[in-house]
Amino acid sequence: MRLAAKLVSVLVLGVILIVAVEAYISIERDTTVLHDIMEDDADQLGATLKVLVEDIWNQIGQQRAWDVVEDGGHEGSVVDVRLVWLDAQRGDRDAPRASAETLRMIRGSDPKSVRERDAAGHGFQFTYALLDVDSERPVALEISRPLDASDSFRRKTISRAWVVAILLTIVSGIAVVVLGMAFIARPLSRLVEKTRRVGTGDLSGPIDLKLHDEMGELATALNEMCEHLAQVRERLLAETEARLTAMEQLRHADRLTTVGRLAAGMAHELGTPLNVVSARADMICEETGQSSVENSAQIVKNQIDKMTKIVRQLLDFARQQGPHKSRQDLTVLIVQTVEVVASLAKKQNVEICTECLEEPLFIEVDGGQIQQVLTNVIVNAIQSMQQAGTVRVRLQRTAARPPDTADATTVSCARIDVRDEGPGISHQHLEQIFDPFFTTKDVGQGTGLGLSIAYGIVRDHEGWIEVECEPGVGTCFSIFLPDTKP
Ligand SMILES: Nc1ncnc2c1ncn2[C@@H]1O[C@H](COP(=O)(O)OP(=O)(O)OP(=O)(O)O)[C@@H](O)[C@H]1O
Ligand SMILES: [Mg+2]
């Protein structure tokens, strides 16, 4: 059964019960009051008539007393007064109308009232007053009065109680249905619908019941639960995504390791034959005087040199040996590197401008490796400039926080910025520039290993590289080297 119907039933039963109890109490009380009044009246009348009839009986005679009482009644009167022989047989004309049992209770001279119902259900009040007269047989004055008034009062009160009960039932039923719909049924159905949605995983759309009762509290609790669940789900999604990314990176790193191993093997295998070919090309150049052969041999040698350089870079990339650190002045390392690449810069019409600290900046690094990093980054900067311009190399001391680690603390480090005026790096390429063999240069122009080697070396020094670029304006590579104590 629906909740509203249950409430209506309980309320209606309650109303009927209350009305019935109230009707019963009021009927009993009012009937008692009515009977008391009727009894008092009859007793009063009995006492008065008793004295009168006794006088007539004693002074004039029995027959006169009998006649006076019989003539005293009038048509339409509800009260009937008679003289009766108490010992007369039931059915006799002058026998009392009350039952023998009732008559046995009549003692003494005071009038006595009793109530009885006949076989047809009609009720009567009988009042008997014993006469103190000169007679051998017991004689009494009988005043009888029907209980119609009190019966009709009872019936009316019961009917009124029914009407009140029915009206109250209708009114309270309507009220319960209307209020039940507004405050229980509708909010409940919205709560149920929301709960079903939550069950299917839809946590959106909080419900606002605009109620300040238990329903409202339930809705608020449900909304809070959904919010909490949504946060947990978001966190889980983020964690899953991070895990997937980490797995992807691991797979990528795994691939790189394989490539590194392959490269190392290949470089090792190619190294010896290349040395032999290079030496033989040298010999041809030295031994033959013919210029065309010498020229061809020179070309072979140049190409071999290129291949040797690639192989060396591959070996550097694949070699997994740690840096041999010592205290180095970074200013000196920068100056030396700039000197090495100066000729290339000049060829490209690029000026290299260094902004170093006035005092030396000593730090624990592998000098050779850091020079290699600087060379790779500065050469990239020079090569990116298609026209004359300036590459700025700046050294400074700073405090920075390593990226990609949420709980990392700020560390003191040396920062080397290499800023060029090239075209910048596209967003798509930016994610790949540290990948080995990624290059945008023409075939034969670049191996795509420069930055991946630089990345590996800087990471071995517990540092990191950040890239900032603005398309059309330039790129800035920042190398962070923590000031680690030996
Ligand atoms: N300063 C820069 N400006 C614009 N693009 C750059 C810059 N530095 C690097 N790049 C991009 O990153 C790619 C990878 O650089 P990386 O040094 O690893 O290889 P490479 O320079 O192509 O080859 P290699 O260094 O072996 O000669 C480059 O091909 C280029 O597209
Ligand atoms: Mg390069």
Tab-separated table of C-alpha atoms in Angstrom, residues 93 117-118 149 187 191-193 197 209 213 256 364 376 466:
chain	number	residue	atom	x	y	z
A	93	ARG	CA	-56.010	-4.681	36.416
A	117	ARG	CA	-37.555	-2.345	29.462
A	118	ASP	CA	-40.458	-4.451	28.230
A	149	ALA	CA	-36.953	11.202	25.591
A	187	PRO	CA	9.777	14.570	-2.436
A	191	LEU	CA	14.610	11.089	-3.934
A	192	VAL	CA	13.919	7.649	-5.409
A	193	GLU	CA	14.555	8.940	-8.940
A	197	ARG	CA	20.330	7.838	-11.224
A	209	LEU	CA	13.416	19.977	-2.225
A	213	ASP	CA	12.408	18.661	7.500
A	256	LEU	CA	64.493	3.573	-25.945
A	364	GLU	CA	80.382	19.521	-8.990
A	376	ASN	CA	74.527	20.551	-28.510
A	466	GLU	CA	63.211	23.477	-19.428
